[in-house]
């Protein structure tokens, strides 16, 4: 199998990725935050030296990824992991790749120096992840469950207050999971995130795994978990129920807590003592180099993280990073799909010319490239915002030694980057996952008959891509999150919404730069769609709110809501609005890039050319359709309400 275009370095051969390192990222503030304001004696103070180091790291990852992942992706696809004697045996290609990563000290990349890390920004880690995912997305997933889980442990310890800071020395003095973090940093262990159960996936309120406390104070977990990526890990972050929720039904989100579990111990004689049973490794459609395990906890000892009942909150911390990570997986797949499709189309001839020269295929390839570059821009902006919010939060812990500049930066920047990250993350996860599937499928199509065989690896990309819209929160759940945040924002601050609507409408007419006008038009269209959804929602509920001034919506809207019924129109159109909001966010980010480098203007033009008409159509769908389905659902619900229940029938 040929895999994507033979190359000896998946970073160096990628001009767009190099642009980010050389020009596209404003490194100085990120380096400053990553180095805790250059307090420690071993901090890298010179920004150019820091960026040179990041570039070298990415070049090294690019080389390893081409050699050990891209060139071996066929073996990674076919050598399925299996359970033997209670342990998971991985395929030789995966083992060789991870031996190489460990030897190159890649797992150290983002950990603070005080734990043996290299203290690189998370953004460098994400870019490295994209480069690995281009070779094989399952390998990237397993890679991310090393530092990703170690950094989550550090973040949890900071949140719960068990990390001590050396304020004068500008470093972390100690942290609760230090031993585990140092082990992961060396590449001797990895972790997993354990949430899903047979009866609870998207709906976490239905989780049942129980946590009980022994008389000696030890927490013990009992229950079954499924679909756990890298579930053969030594360290598990597990969500379990410590008490029934306050709704009296026994389920719900508020009774969930977060635990750290050590799944096994190595005995001195080299044998392994297990506290968690690996029931099976799933046999999947693709993503075969990544272990997906079903696990049983049977009075397994566990350590509570944070307070009882805070599990959902802690899970969100980990998930935000994980969603950004999955988005870079999607970009890696689109990069691979585009290269494979383009190489094939340029080499294959039909009807007197290369397939790439046929108009329709040229259009496909152009759209694939436009989406790839645009989504990478959104991914970098999201990752930058998420990392800045985390790092500025850590910097604020050095309270006693903060300079005026740092204090002002925290006050000014922290709320902005938090809001930006919250806004962008579900949009990014949605868009990169869906586009990875769409463009992997296009890659198969461009290959014609051989695309449907295993010869070129196009079908593998499609099989691998199809997991992205499912894990780390499905596409539908991302859409609901984006919709919920949007509605909350409008209801909480209708005047701010009205101001934003007016500003974009004005800029759409009067901005000097035609590109800025076009971006503002997209923004204005989004506000129009939101306004229609809110007005319809409110009108359904109260009949007349549509005619009220916007300033009175708040009081009218917050009365006696039944979220299931009252938001039905918004839920119905959540994915359509999400698509529009993705286009808006991409256009805004590309416009920012144009301010930095005018060479990015053609990319924004290309994106606008494709999204302007798409968003007009989405706007029309949102504002004119949906009534029939909602009426049918309401009818069903009424029928269900009226039907005698099984119990009553007995
Ligand atoms: C390869 C793989 C790896 C995974 N890794 C992990 C892991 O490491 N840790 C972990 O805990 N879990 C993991 N998962 C589980 C994954 O997160 C869940 O499969 C996912 O959250 C969906 O849950 P579900 O499968 O129960 O589907 P359901 O929740 O039953 O959903 C089925 C369908 O209904 C839709 N749906 C559900 N509710 C709504 C709604 N309110 N509105 C509209 N549509 C809705 C969903 O979007 C989906 O399309 C993994 C799954 C896979 C396949």
XYZ file of C-alpha atoms and ligand atoms in Angstrom:
703
model
C 0.000 0.000 0.000
C 1.421 3.358 -0.998
C 0.210 5.514 1.921
C 0.164 9.242 1.358
C 2.816 10.724 -0.909
C 6.251 9.336 -0.054
C 8.175 11.965 1.838
C 11.055 11.811 4.252
C 9.695 14.556 6.490
C 6.004 15.328 7.148
C 6.832 18.745 8.616
C 9.516 20.075 6.275
C 7.469 19.243 3.162
C 4.502 21.264 4.438
C 4.783 24.970 3.548
C 1.617 25.965 5.429
C 2.741 24.332 8.684
C 6.135 26.016 8.339
C 4.389 29.361 7.825
C 2.839 29.070 11.266
C 6.181 28.452 12.937
C 8.018 31.130 10.934
C 5.385 33.846 10.755
C 1.779 32.947 11.514
C 1.985 32.512 15.290
C 2.610 35.374 17.683
C 5.095 33.355 19.733
C 6.345 36.006 22.154
C 3.295 36.112 24.485
C 2.981 32.320 24.399
C 6.667 31.771 25.209
C 6.440 34.311 28.005
C 3.443 32.544 29.552
C 4.960 29.075 29.015
C 8.173 30.174 30.733
C 6.169 31.603 33.705
C 7.367 35.118 32.839
C 11.027 33.973 32.564
C 11.388 33.701 36.359
C 13.293 30.410 36.525
C 17.075 30.481 35.873
C 16.731 27.764 33.199
C 13.885 29.550 31.337
C 14.456 30.229 27.626
C 14.457 34.034 27.554
C 15.228 34.556 23.901
C 12.072 34.196 21.756
C 14.042 33.411 18.576
C 15.957 30.680 20.397
C 12.669 29.250 21.678
C 11.122 29.218 18.192
C 14.263 27.636 16.724
C 13.922 24.883 19.314
C 10.216 24.334 18.452
C 11.094 24.170 14.754
C 13.779 21.569 15.421
C 11.329 19.504 17.462
C 8.759 19.592 14.650
C 11.391 18.670 12.062
C 12.359 15.698 14.179
C 8.688 14.656 14.630
C 8.209 15.112 10.866
C 11.059 12.710 10.160
C 9.940 10.117 12.713
C 6.376 10.323 11.515
C 7.316 9.775 7.866
C 9.615 6.863 8.709
C 7.845 5.025 11.541
C 4.207 5.977 11.017
C 3.414 7.013 7.413
C 5.605 4.331 5.867
C 4.125 1.709 8.227
C 0.481 2.735 8.185
C -0.579 -0.373 6.270
C 0.982 -2.615 8.928
C -0.599 -0.470 11.648
C -3.963 -1.005 9.977
C -3.685 -4.789 9.711
C -1.750 -5.811 12.846
C -4.655 -5.617 15.271
C -3.959 -5.437 19.007
C -5.256 -8.390 21.058
C -5.718 -9.412 24.702
C -3.452 -12.223 25.901
C -3.226 -13.333 29.535
C -5.017 -10.193 30.672
C -2.626 -7.823 28.858
C -2.884 -6.134 25.484
C -0.351 -7.101 22.815
C 0.132 -4.336 20.236
C 1.276 -4.880 16.665
C 5.041 -4.688 15.881
C 4.692 -1.491 13.816
C 2.999 0.380 16.679
C 5.594 -0.910 19.137
C 8.456 0.208 16.855
C 6.947 3.687 16.392
C 6.497 4.201 20.123
C 10.023 2.905 20.816
C 11.244 5.577 18.397
C 9.085 8.312 20.016
C 10.387 7.330 23.437
C 14.011 7.301 22.268
C 13.507 10.779 20.772
C 12.048 11.918 24.129
C 8.841 13.104 22.474
C 6.696 12.335 25.507
C 8.672 14.967 27.444
C 7.720 17.734 25.056
C 5.212 19.787 27.030
C 5.894 18.892 30.652
C 7.532 21.536 32.862
C 11.317 21.171 33.214
C 10.959 20.508 36.941
C 9.390 17.104 36.092
C 11.934 16.237 33.404
C 10.027 17.907 30.560
C 11.141 20.197 27.733
C 8.523 22.863 28.515
C 7.409 23.416 24.913
C 4.006 25.068 24.355
C 0.967 22.817 23.868
C 0.623 24.365 20.419
C 3.881 22.686 19.352
C 2.503 19.404 20.705
C -0.707 19.810 18.703
C 1.225 20.578 15.519
C 3.358 17.492 16.183
C 0.095 15.571 16.595
C -1.113 16.703 13.187
C 2.135 15.534 11.626
C 1.772 12.087 13.246
C -1.925 11.856 12.316
C -1.022 12.416 8.673
C 0.864 9.128 8.907
C -1.716 7.224 10.958
C -4.439 8.753 13.069
C -4.626 5.849 15.533
C -0.936 6.282 16.343
C -1.544 9.977 16.999
C -4.437 9.099 19.324
C -2.250 6.800 21.397
C 0.545 9.400 21.405
C -1.853 11.979 22.821
C -2.848 9.696 25.706
C 0.681 10.061 27.075
C 1.316 13.760 27.709
C -2.401 14.568 27.372
C -3.243 12.564 30.490
C -0.081 13.631 32.362
C -0.896 17.288 31.746
C -4.504 16.681 32.807
C -3.190 15.297 36.118
C -1.121 18.434 36.577
C -4.083 20.669 35.707
C -6.338 18.746 38.134
C -3.816 19.090 40.915
C -3.576 22.841 40.267
C -7.403 23.172 40.264
C -7.877 21.238 43.488
C -5.050 23.207 45.123
C -2.606 20.342 45.750
C 0.185 21.834 43.590
C 2.722 24.024 45.375
C 4.391 26.879 43.515
C 7.873 28.223 44.188
C 6.790 31.808 43.655
C 10.285 33.354 43.827
C 11.934 30.645 41.703
C 9.189 30.716 39.048
C 8.596 26.982 39.056
C 6.321 24.294 40.433
C 7.665 22.965 43.710
C 5.560 19.823 43.971
C 2.362 18.371 42.595
C 0.056 15.580 43.733
C 0.611 13.167 40.825
C 4.305 13.931 40.409
C 5.450 10.278 40.373
C 2.905 9.413 37.663
C 3.718 12.525 35.629
C 7.448 11.793 35.727
C 6.797 8.204 34.630
C 4.678 9.368 31.679
C 7.267 12.022 30.841
C 9.945 9.325 30.541
C 7.654 7.334 28.243
C 7.333 4.494 30.797
C 3.542 4.798 31.161
C 0.498 6.413 29.624
C -3.070 7.113 30.666
C -6.672 6.927 29.515
C -9.916 8.818 29.996
C -12.677 6.547 31.225
C -16.233 7.787 30.864
C -18.410 5.753 28.479
C -20.541 2.814 29.653
C -22.831 0.436 27.758
C -25.903 2.549 28.636
C -24.281 5.971 28.781
C -22.405 7.675 25.948
C -23.503 11.170 24.952
C -25.794 11.223 27.970
C -23.345 11.238 30.866
C -26.150 11.689 33.356
C -26.868 7.968 32.903
C -23.430 6.813 34.107
C -23.701 4.086 36.773
C -20.153 3.018 37.731
C -20.166 3.295 41.504
C -17.571 4.742 43.861
C -17.833 3.691 47.494
C -15.687 4.584 50.439
C -14.355 1.873 52.780
C -14.171 2.416 56.498
C -10.425 3.048 56.174
C -11.208 5.904 53.760
C -10.152 4.070 50.549
C -12.394 4.765 47.555
C -13.309 1.679 45.492
C -14.822 1.673 42.004
C -17.144 -0.974 40.582
C -18.667 -1.014 37.117
C -18.188 -1.595 33.427
C -16.718 0.883 30.963
C -16.519 0.512 27.193
C -14.743 2.091 24.190
C -11.752 3.271 26.229
C -8.932 4.523 24.010
C -5.514 3.307 25.202
C -7.437 1.437 27.917
C -4.386 -0.793 28.518
C -2.913 2.234 30.306
C -1.391 2.199 33.766
C -3.203 5.370 34.842
C -6.936 5.830 34.411
C -8.917 9.033 34.963
C -12.360 7.628 35.703
C -15.754 9.242 36.171
C -17.875 7.392 38.727
C -20.964 8.038 40.786
C -20.353 8.898 44.427
C -23.946 9.729 45.270
C -27.355 9.775 43.624
C -28.178 13.078 42.010
C -30.369 15.628 43.680
C -33.226 14.928 41.232
C -34.094 11.815 43.215
C -33.906 9.561 40.145
C -30.491 8.172 41.055
C -28.850 9.442 37.868
C -27.825 12.953 36.769
C -24.569 14.871 36.451
C -24.242 16.263 39.951
C -23.460 12.923 41.657
C -20.419 12.246 39.454
C -16.846 12.476 40.725
C -13.389 12.158 39.148
C -10.924 9.462 40.232
C -7.351 8.502 39.461
C -6.825 4.752 39.285
C -3.577 2.851 38.968
C -4.666 -0.115 36.844
C -1.726 -2.410 37.602
C 1.568 -2.782 39.431
C 4.759 -4.455 38.285
C 5.808 -7.006 40.959
C 9.538 -7.369 41.708
C 9.566 -10.728 39.847
C 8.410 -8.963 36.658
C 4.842 -10.264 36.756
C 1.887 -7.903 36.799
C -0.803 -7.487 39.415
C -3.998 -6.066 37.879
C -6.681 -4.036 39.605
C -8.728 -3.475 36.440
C -9.750 -6.245 34.012
C -9.353 -5.675 30.287
C -12.408 -7.567 28.998
C -11.696 -7.158 25.303
C -10.229 -4.958 22.613
C -12.916 -3.788 20.172
C -12.834 -5.020 16.578
C -13.398 -1.746 14.681
C -13.990 -0.377 11.199
C -10.639 1.432 11.302
C -8.335 3.335 13.663
C -6.779 -0.080 14.213
C -3.437 1.018 15.653
C -5.314 2.507 18.604
C -6.450 0.154 21.363
C -10.141 0.595 22.241
C -10.845 -1.470 25.349
C -13.784 -2.634 27.458
C -12.881 -2.585 31.162
C -14.286 -3.895 34.415
C -13.635 -2.256 37.773
C -14.402 -4.527 40.710
C -13.806 -2.738 44.013
C -10.732 -1.201 42.382
C -8.865 1.204 44.710
C -9.027 4.804 43.488
C -8.013 8.311 44.524
C -10.653 11.045 44.513
C -9.638 14.096 42.450
C -11.071 17.416 43.599
C -14.283 17.272 45.613
C -17.133 14.795 45.457
C -19.644 15.779 42.787
C -17.137 17.744 40.699
C -16.554 14.963 38.165
C -18.318 16.629 35.263
C -16.410 19.878 35.801
C -13.065 18.044 35.853
C -14.024 16.023 32.808
C -14.653 19.217 30.838
C -11.107 20.431 31.599
C -9.640 17.329 30.026
C -12.143 17.231 27.208
C -11.464 20.751 25.977
C -7.840 19.867 25.313
C -8.821 16.495 23.906
C -11.247 18.097 21.443
C -8.560 20.426 20.163
C -6.279 17.367 19.863
C -8.902 15.447 17.852
C -9.249 18.457 15.568
C -5.564 18.257 14.683
C -6.130 14.546 13.981
C -8.787 15.593 11.472
C -6.438 18.059 9.832
C -3.750 15.360 9.578
C -6.267 13.146 7.760
C -7.323 15.922 5.365
C -3.644 16.658 4.629
C -3.054 12.972 3.856
C -6.253 12.715 1.776
C -5.399 15.790 -0.286
C -1.840 14.660 -1.016
C -2.933 11.152 -1.940
C -5.801 12.386 -4.124
C -3.701 15.045 -5.866
C -0.812 12.686 -6.604
C -3.164 10.115 -8.055
C -5.188 12.638 -10.064
C -2.031 14.164 -11.555
C -0.661 10.769 -12.585
C -3.817 9.153 -13.929
C -5.065 10.065 -17.401
C -8.574 9.974 -18.817
C -10.086 11.404 -22.007
C -6.856 12.948 -23.178
C -5.607 14.630 -20.020
C -4.726 14.010 -16.419
C -7.695 13.576 -14.103
C -6.511 16.589 -12.123
C -7.105 18.707 -15.267
C -10.774 17.759 -15.487
C -12.859 20.657 -14.210
C -14.859 18.787 -11.593
C -11.811 17.103 -10.075
C -9.869 20.389 -10.120
C -12.774 21.894 -8.187
C -12.728 19.014 -5.656
C -8.989 19.381 -5.095
C -9.286 23.138 -4.728
C -12.024 22.753 -2.114
C -10.017 20.134 -0.207
C -7.003 22.432 -0.080
C -9.093 25.482 0.870
C -10.755 23.610 3.732
C -7.435 22.165 4.882
C -5.708 25.560 5.116
C -8.763 27.278 6.580
C -9.382 24.654 9.254
C -5.722 24.612 10.209
C -6.013 28.370 10.740
C -9.020 27.854 13.028
C -7.264 24.994 14.846
C -4.137 27.053 15.533
C -6.243 29.998 16.739
C -8.302 27.719 19.017
C -5.257 25.947 20.422
C -3.540 29.283 21.012
C -6.566 30.676 22.869
C -7.037 27.525 24.971
C -3.343 27.370 25.880
C -3.173 31.100 26.651
C -6.129 30.803 28.987
C -4.525 27.869 30.822
C -1.067 29.438 31.012
C -2.292 32.860 32.106
C -4.294 31.047 34.787
C -1.080 29.382 36.002
C 0.854 32.655 35.811
C -1.742 34.236 38.084
C -0.640 31.724 40.780
C 2.636 33.661 41.037
C 0.580 36.449 42.572
C 3.246 37.789 44.948
C 5.791 38.352 42.173
C 3.567 39.503 39.316
C 4.817 42.566 37.467
C 2.403 45.323 36.453
C 2.724 44.177 32.855
C 1.761 40.607 33.845
C -1.094 41.726 36.062
C -2.529 43.905 33.286
C -2.107 41.141 30.761
C -3.939 38.651 32.959
C -6.780 41.089 33.613
C -7.084 42.132 29.971
C -6.343 38.898 28.148
C -7.635 36.078 30.330
C -11.390 36.744 29.880
C -10.864 37.294 26.141
C -8.925 34.084 25.467
C -11.269 32.060 27.701
C -14.305 33.260 25.755
C -12.566 32.692 22.426
C -11.533 29.168 23.330
C -15.012 28.320 24.587
C -16.556 29.668 21.411
C -14.123 28.047 18.967
C -13.609 24.573 20.464
C -16.959 22.895 19.635
C -16.974 24.571 16.199
C -13.479 23.301 15.475
C -14.167 19.749 16.654
C -17.339 19.663 14.580
C -15.807 21.062 11.404
C -12.523 19.139 11.338
C -14.252 15.818 12.063
C -16.940 16.247 9.444
C -14.518 17.564 6.811
C -12.058 14.729 7.488
C -14.796 12.232 6.575
C -15.980 14.289 3.589
C -12.523 14.725 2.106
C -11.356 11.176 2.835
C -14.427 10.036 0.918
C -13.508 12.399 -1.915
C -10.042 10.923 -1.941
C -11.583 7.458 -2.446
C -13.784 8.823 -5.235
C -10.908 10.512 -7.036
C -9.123 7.138 -7.068
C -12.071 5.483 -8.848
C -11.976 1.658 -8.644
C -8.597 1.461 -6.925
C -9.976 3.765 -4.240
C -12.277 0.933 -3.260
C -9.365 -1.504 -2.963
C -6.682 -1.489 -0.296
C -3.905 -0.789 -2.798
C -3.457 2.961 -2.250
C -4.723 3.423 1.287
C -7.534 5.833 0.393
C -10.157 3.558 1.935
C -8.094 3.357 5.147
C -8.211 7.132 5.481
C -12.002 7.029 5.194
C -12.330 4.199 7.730
C -10.011 5.994 10.127
C -11.744 9.353 9.656
C -15.171 7.997 10.499
C -14.427 7.787 14.198
C -13.712 11.508 14.496
C -17.351 12.689 14.450
C -18.125 10.061 17.122
C -15.530 10.245 19.873
C -14.795 13.142 22.243
C -18.423 14.195 21.880
C -20.305 13.453 18.652
C -20.893 16.086 15.976
C -24.470 16.408 17.165
C -23.320 17.060 20.736
C -20.811 19.699 19.516
C -23.657 21.375 17.620
C -25.891 21.353 20.687
C -23.072 22.884 22.752
C -22.496 25.628 20.194
C -26.230 26.333 20.037
C -26.608 26.348 23.822
C -23.734 28.796 24.256
C -25.126 31.029 21.523
C -28.623 31.144 23.026
C -27.262 31.668 26.538
C -25.146 34.556 25.293
C -28.126 36.234 23.638
C -30.523 35.711 26.532
C -27.975 36.912 29.093
C -26.993 40.002 27.146
C -29.617 40.934 24.522
C -28.274 44.476 24.286
C -24.794 43.137 23.478
C -26.340 40.902 20.818
C -28.201 43.833 19.309
C -24.979 45.878 19.305
C -22.985 43.097 17.605
C -25.734 42.670 15.000
C -25.778 46.375 14.228
C -21.977 46.603 14.083
C -21.609 43.746 11.612
C -24.439 45.083 9.459
C -22.731 48.482 9.387
C -19.283 47.060 8.622
C -20.790 44.925 5.862
C -21.762 48.169 4.115
C -19.063 50.626 5.073
C -15.735 48.845 5.778
C -13.023 50.109 3.450
C -11.511 46.775 2.597
C -13.822 44.639 0.409
C -12.653 41.484 2.186
C -13.581 42.946 5.548
C -17.011 43.838 4.160
C -17.521 40.268 3.002
C -16.455 38.875 6.398
C -18.868 41.266 8.110
C -21.656 40.057 5.803
C -21.100 36.481 6.999
C -21.212 37.737 10.604
C -24.392 39.651 9.874
C -26.016 36.579 8.304
C -25.153 34.528 11.419
C -26.724 37.144 13.701
C -29.810 37.069 11.459
C -30.107 33.284 11.767
C -29.663 33.498 15.544
C -32.222 36.250 15.781
C -34.726 34.179 13.841
C -34.169 31.139 16.091
C -34.512 33.148 19.285
C -37.582 34.959 17.994
C -39.229 31.698 16.899
C -38.350 29.999 20.164
C -39.745 32.892 22.114
C -42.775 33.275 19.874
C -43.611 29.585 20.270
C -43.459 30.032 24.006
C -45.028 33.401 24.496
C -46.741 34.121 21.259
C -45.917 37.770 20.977
C -42.253 38.246 21.929
C -41.362 38.542 18.260
C -42.906 42.010 18.408
C -41.273 43.069 21.665
C -38.200 45.313 21.639
C -35.062 43.188 22.018
C -34.315 44.750 25.411
C -37.419 43.080 26.851
C -36.527 39.577 25.625
C -34.554 38.721 28.719
C -37.427 39.008 31.176
C -39.830 37.398 28.722
C -37.501 34.542 27.926
C -36.441 33.348 31.343
C -39.920 32.524 32.631
C -40.975 28.898 33.050
C -38.946 27.146 30.409
C -39.269 23.483 29.549
C -35.934 23.012 27.755
C -37.118 19.837 25.999
C -40.029 21.493 24.299
C -39.246 25.191 24.198
C -35.892 24.968 22.430
C -37.065 22.413 19.872
C -36.578 24.704 16.848
C -33.067 25.635 17.992
C -32.175 21.968 18.578
C -33.521 21.060 15.144
C -31.318 23.642 13.441
C -28.293 23.321 15.758
C -26.080 21.680 13.151
C -27.026 24.195 10.446
C -26.240 27.108 12.724
C -22.970 25.410 13.745
C -21.933 25.222 10.079
C -22.589 28.947 9.735
C -20.697 29.729 12.940
C -17.752 27.659 11.692
C -17.639 29.766 8.528
C -17.854 32.949 10.573
C -15.027 31.856 12.893
C -12.817 30.733 9.987
C -13.376 34.032 8.156
C -12.557 36.052 11.279
C -9.342 34.100 11.875
C -8.258 34.347 8.219
C -9.002 38.089 8.299
C -6.723 38.389 11.350
C -4.047 36.508 9.402
C -4.442 38.965 6.491
C -3.545 41.795 8.910
C -0.371 39.911 9.769
C 0.587 38.816 6.269
C -1.134 40.048 3.101
C -0.053 36.845 1.346
C -2.983 35.178 3.189
C -5.604 37.281 1.348
C -6.118 34.827 -1.549
C -6.928 32.093 0.965
C -9.640 34.216 2.587
C -11.015 35.055 -0.853
C -11.123 31.381 -1.788
C -12.901 30.512 1.451
C -15.419 33.338 1.117
C -16.199 32.325 -2.453
C -17.292 28.923 -1.156
C -18.969 29.877 2.088
C -21.021 32.917 1.030
C -23.554 30.927 -0.979
C -23.464 28.005 1.436
C -24.383 30.312 4.311
C -27.192 31.985 2.359
C -28.713 28.558 1.871
C -28.235 27.577 5.512
C -29.834 30.856 6.548
C -32.842 30.085 4.364
C -33.146 26.574 5.763
C -32.973 27.850 9.332
C -35.496 30.604 8.808
C -38.026 28.704 6.695
C -37.975 24.974 7.486
C -38.484 22.623 10.410
C -42.146 23.167 11.290
C -43.281 19.863 9.764
C -40.783 17.761 11.726
C -41.516 19.548 14.973
C -45.260 19.073 14.466
C -44.694 15.363 13.825
C -42.524 15.079 16.954
C -45.101 16.947 19.019
C -47.777 14.570 17.713
C -45.653 11.559 18.669
C -45.034 12.977 22.100
C -48.711 13.593 22.634
C -49.494 10.066 21.437
C -46.855 8.712 23.826
C -48.310 10.746 26.684
C -51.795 9.457 25.921
C -50.829 5.800 25.382
C -51.396 3.587 28.432
C -48.015 2.670 29.920
C -46.950 -0.957 30.147
C -47.400 -0.808 33.903
C -50.879 0.665 33.613
C -51.846 -1.959 31.039
C -50.934 -4.747 33.446
C -12.882 4.337 18.680
C -13.574 4.939 19.855
C -12.806 5.438 20.903
C -13.426 5.971 22.041
N -12.656 6.407 23.092
C -13.256 6.748 24.257
C -12.476 7.032 25.428
O -11.242 7.065 25.402
N -13.127 7.272 26.598
C -14.492 7.266 26.677
O -15.010 7.471 27.769
N -15.266 7.029 25.576
C -14.680 6.764 24.386
N -15.441 6.503 23.266
C -16.896 6.562 23.366
C -17.480 7.767 22.654
O -17.142 8.940 23.345
C -18.996 7.531 22.530
O -19.181 6.479 21.595
C -19.719 8.794 22.099
O -19.716 9.734 23.145
C -21.167 8.509 21.696
O -21.825 7.758 22.663
P -22.651 6.452 22.248
O -21.745 5.579 21.454
O -23.267 5.876 23.460
O -23.761 6.969 21.273
P -25.202 7.663 21.712
O -24.928 8.588 22.799
O -26.110 6.516 21.971
O -25.550 8.392 20.408
C -26.016 7.746 19.215
C -26.339 8.839 18.178
O -27.361 9.690 18.693
C -26.934 11.041 18.682
N -27.499 11.747 19.818
C -27.444 11.408 21.132
N -28.049 12.344 21.877
C -28.488 13.312 21.039
C -29.175 14.554 21.194
N -29.531 15.012 22.383
N -29.468 15.281 20.090
C -29.104 14.855 18.871
N -28.446 13.689 18.664
C -28.136 12.933 19.724
C -25.419 10.972 18.732
O -24.816 12.144 18.253
C -25.148 9.756 17.879
O -25.161 10.133 16.527
C -14.841 6.022 22.104
C -15.608 5.562 21.020
C -14.993 5.024 19.920
C -15.841 4.511 18.784
